[in-house]
């Protein structure tokens, strides 16, 4: 029935320690049968009972001495009321019969066995209270008990109304309850005095037990009745006058009054610390300083001889018992009872004896009968026989039903954690009523008049602490923990108990995982499961059905309208399963579902703020601080960029920051508010501040992902201000906290970079940045009590200058990297280190590009003839320095792709430097300068390094293609400039031609014309242009060269080859008809030049034929031009007329007209030369028919061409149509030929 892990366990569980100087179980005690469960079978019906001793302070069990007949118990033994080695240090209390149950006895047990509370155990109480409850249907005596709920556990304590009201008469406390009692229950209340017979029976029993232990003690003279009363009831009177009913829990002065007092280190704070550091909790907490005069005087100490985990049927109870158990010889464990032979055992006594033996797992009962104090005889009774004794018959099954019904009734109605319920049955009455004293108390002036408030709050706190230690094992307890802590905080007075309230709020903030993925929306989350472990005061009360019991709240007489629930007749408790709700427990207060990160962080910050308020309110020197209103926004300081000195000022601030980080390693905790390092305020504020910084960091990250960069900067500023305060207070900086700081600065760098890149939304970002919630203001107010919070001002200002923003971003990354160098964080967090270096490389690239673009802008504004300015050179140096550092960053983490991109950008910077040097001097006398060559060659070197960094195209095809294109462009630009502005003053023509040729061929090498991509047409155009330029160069060389026939032949072949390649590539492109036409015309000119050097007519005719064939192949170019012209002419017909120039920007009319005129003149020249060479006068024989046909065709075409060119009014499209028609005829004639 019990938890299997408790079987046979005698040692206390983890968490139970020796209390008040008592020892743990002795060897003899550990052998008692209570270590083994028992199942008793009585009257054919099974009643399951199992008891496991969790703790015992009893000495080795003493064998009882059988007294001789006629022993007079009225005479005291020699050892009466004296300490005995057999009895141990507990003295007479081990016998327990004279010891009145203390009002908070269940709390003492709950504190010691905190693991069981709220989860495994249904009831925690004194065994006397358990017996009293189970005897309700059989007894006419009154019942008065306080009931508290913690999770699924009920704590039961005796509420002695007689004693309580006596105290009220003396002190004035509890007057509200006394008035309520007199008004509704007993108007003529008066204290009932106990009879002399009561004290006589107590004295007889005490002397009997001492005789039974001592055996040979000589009889002593009988003391007077007054002495008997004084001595035998010393415990009771002491309790009644003193500790039994304390005054309401009021601290004479707040805990905060003396920061150096021992209360500063008291342990209610510790679990939250230890939770924060993921360590184990202390097993027992010293509550002395939290309770005025200590826990002993308040009855909060667990001073039962035994704490037993008793399982009765399916009810699990943690029971405290002081019943004496004797043993030895034939009786290893027996209970000893004294009975008056003249009075038969009644049902109540039988139930009493039976339950005592069941709870303590004692198998036998020894009964000693006496007449007027004279011993008569002994009788041995087995525990299972007790229900069948004469005059004491009772059904164990009915007792089981009573237990289940009472527990069901209480669990169904005592639903609010932190509330004190009062279970009351008047003497002689059959009606049992349940009142909510907390609600009644709140109607009075001082809600802290309830003396149970403080113990309940502490217990809620301790149970929550215990669960927090195990929070990672099962997150479904989060809802329970939250409810426990919220109820704890609700019960406590903030001014009296700041330490517990601060700690509880910190633990509440710890329940929310700030870094967990956003899967809380999932309905399958264990956080949303309903369990039976927690009740919230906000729960909607479920109406109780009469099917499950006749207790109700509405149909009673007017006098009962204050009762939460009523059992109309105690007889109902004997009906099996009359109240069925024992397993139908209401759903718990589920853990709140936060649908987004901001909501979760805001909850955390609300708890952090409450914790900070508690800490701040307890600090003595608060009055010494400058007054500040938390509701007044703290002014945000903005400095003029010129005052700050831009990036140069940042350098100084960074140096100060790094000095500060270095000093933190040594530790120098200092507080402006006067907190003592090591005090609970100091420790707690550190944890709360660290939690707030984490929450603001997560908020900033979430805002960043939403592209709310102004809001993100505001949150990261608050995170860094929190961290700055933490640094000021911290005496020993943990590496984990340094890592957090590195992450904060990294995110701050990201935000500053994004703000720089989104300058168009600057106004919106500024508005978001300046907004502040009242909660944020109050947290900042608490931070300013300890520090100026300006340590990271350099990183969090919202600048309006792009350069400043980029510089701040870079400094943030550099600071994050510097922090990783401390405490070997770099090797412990390699992923974060790589991310920081990547960001450093990226921001340095951004800054390098920024300076490079500035230099290019200066260059474009500069007058051509002027030389390079100093400002430009400074910008080059800055840009180059940034690129160089960025390349180093990427290379240090083996990021070849990004390193290649930065090398590529460095190459571009070198080209800008080269271009800057080309503007000097007169444009007409300009030559390609050595400086240009130097920078272009440097650019080539960087591009080649980029390719080497990548290794192969497979690594990153897009980057590889981009670098190749830039390299090809560099070679092409260099070759073009050398060709167009040949440095003839420094180099020979042949050398220049050679260098141009080499550069052009290298450009071709890195120009990929075959791969299909978006850049392919550009590559084809570039390649065609290179071939065209090379062909033109060789053509020019051939014209100007004299002498070396081999070179002339070589140039002729190369010119012809490159013209052919250029024509082929231009023909592939659909949008370059003019370039194609120009190339073809140059080829025709090249043919004419060749023909001028020929002497034979046959050779000339062959060359002419080839030239005409080239002319025919230009038809494609004319068709493309005509198509564009038609589209251009058709455009104005649309609804919105557009100028022709805008319609076809790719077509230059002037150039077309110029090329068309040249083409017509060259075609006419070739046709004329052909006619001359084919005419009979030039030929010796005219027998060739084909030549005659060609001559005739050429004459016809020539005549048409002359007529067409003679007509000056012909439009451009018409002229092109004529040419296309003529070329068609020429093509047909050539075919016939």
mmCIF file with all atom_site columns, C-alpha atoms in Angstrom, residues 19 51 55 176 286 302 313 357 433 521 539 560 576 781 783 834 848 899 941 948 1006 1044 1064 1090 1162 1220:
data_model
loop_
_atom_site.group_PDB
_atom_site.id
_atom_site.type_symbol
_atom_site.label_atom_id
_atom_site.label_alt_id
_atom_site.label_comp_id
_atom_site.label_asym_id
_atom_site.label_entity_id
_atom_site.label_seq_id
_atom_site.pdbx_PDB_ins_code
_atom_site.Cartn_x
_atom_site.Cartn_y
_atom_site.Cartn_z
_atom_site.occupancy
_atom_site.B_iso_or_equiv
_atom_site.pdbx_formal_charge
_atom_site.auth_seq_id
_atom_site.auth_comp_id
_atom_site.auth_asym_id
_atom_site.auth_atom_id
_atom_site.pdbx_PDB_model_num
ATOM 1  C CA . UNK A 1 19   ? 16.626  17.400 15.535  1.00 0.00 ? 19   UNK A CA 1
ATOM 2  C CA . UNK A 1 51   ? 3.491   1.446  9.057   1.00 0.00 ? 51   UNK A CA 1
ATOM 3  C CA . UNK A 1 55   ? 12.250  8.758  12.381  1.00 0.00 ? 55   UNK A CA 1
ATOM 4  C CA . UNK A 1 176  ? -12.617 38.266 16.156  1.00 0.00 ? 176  UNK A CA 1
ATOM 5  C CA . UNK A 1 286  ? 16.812  26.976 10.192  1.00 0.00 ? 286  UNK A CA 1
ATOM 6  C CA . UNK A 1 302  ? 8.829   18.155 15.512  1.00 0.00 ? 302  UNK A CA 1
ATOM 7  C CA . UNK A 1 313  ? -6.224  1.216  3.094   1.00 0.00 ? 313  UNK A CA 1
ATOM 8  C CA . UNK A 1 357  ? -1.271  -0.289 17.831  1.00 0.00 ? 357  UNK A CA 1
ATOM 9  C CA . UNK A 1 433  ? -19.095 22.251 10.192  1.00 0.00 ? 433  UNK A CA 1
ATOM 10 C CA . UNK A 1 521  ? 1.684   26.709 -27.787 1.00 0.00 ? 521  UNK A CA 1
ATOM 11 C CA . UNK A 1 539  ? -10.124 28.512 -9.075  1.00 0.00 ? 539  UNK A CA 1
ATOM 12 C CA . UNK A 1 560  ? -24.625 28.502 9.259   1.00 0.00 ? 560  UNK A CA 1
ATOM 13 C CA . UNK A 1 576  ? -19.417 3.331  2.563   1.00 0.00 ? 576  UNK A CA 1
ATOM 14 C CA . UNK A 1 781  ? 15.477  52.795 -10.482 1.00 0.00 ? 781  UNK A CA 1
ATOM 15 C CA . UNK A 1 783  ? 19.663  49.356 -10.546 1.00 0.00 ? 783  UNK A CA 1
ATOM 16 C CA . UNK A 1 834  ? 33.262  31.257 -34.167 1.00 0.00 ? 834  UNK A CA 1
ATOM 17 C CA . UNK A 1 848  ? 35.898  48.686 -45.360 1.00 0.00 ? 848  UNK A CA 1
ATOM 18 C CA . UNK A 1 899  ? 37.874  35.272 -46.684 1.00 0.00 ? 899  UNK A CA 1
ATOM 19 C CA . UNK A 1 941  ? 47.186  39.374 -56.716 1.00 0.00 ? 941  UNK A CA 1
ATOM 20 C CA . UNK A 1 948  ? 43.453  30.002 -53.947 1.00 0.00 ? 948  UNK A CA 1
ATOM 21 C CA . UNK A 1 1006 ? 38.929  33.819 -66.560 1.00 0.00 ? 1006 UNK A CA 1
ATOM 22 C CA . UNK A 1 1044 ? 59.826  40.866 -91.020 1.00 0.00 ? 1044 UNK A CA 1
ATOM 23 C CA . UNK A 1 1064 ? 30.883  34.457 -84.092 1.00 0.00 ? 1064 UNK A CA 1
ATOM 24 C CA . UNK A 1 1090 ? 45.256  42.501 -98.208 1.00 0.00 ? 1090 UNK A CA 1
ATOM 25 C CA . UNK A 1 1162 ? 32.433  49.876 -98.950 1.00 0.00 ? 1162 UNK A CA 1
ATOM 26 C CA . UNK A 1 1220 ? 18.921  43.570 -97.117 1.00 0.00 ? 1220 UNK A CA 1
#
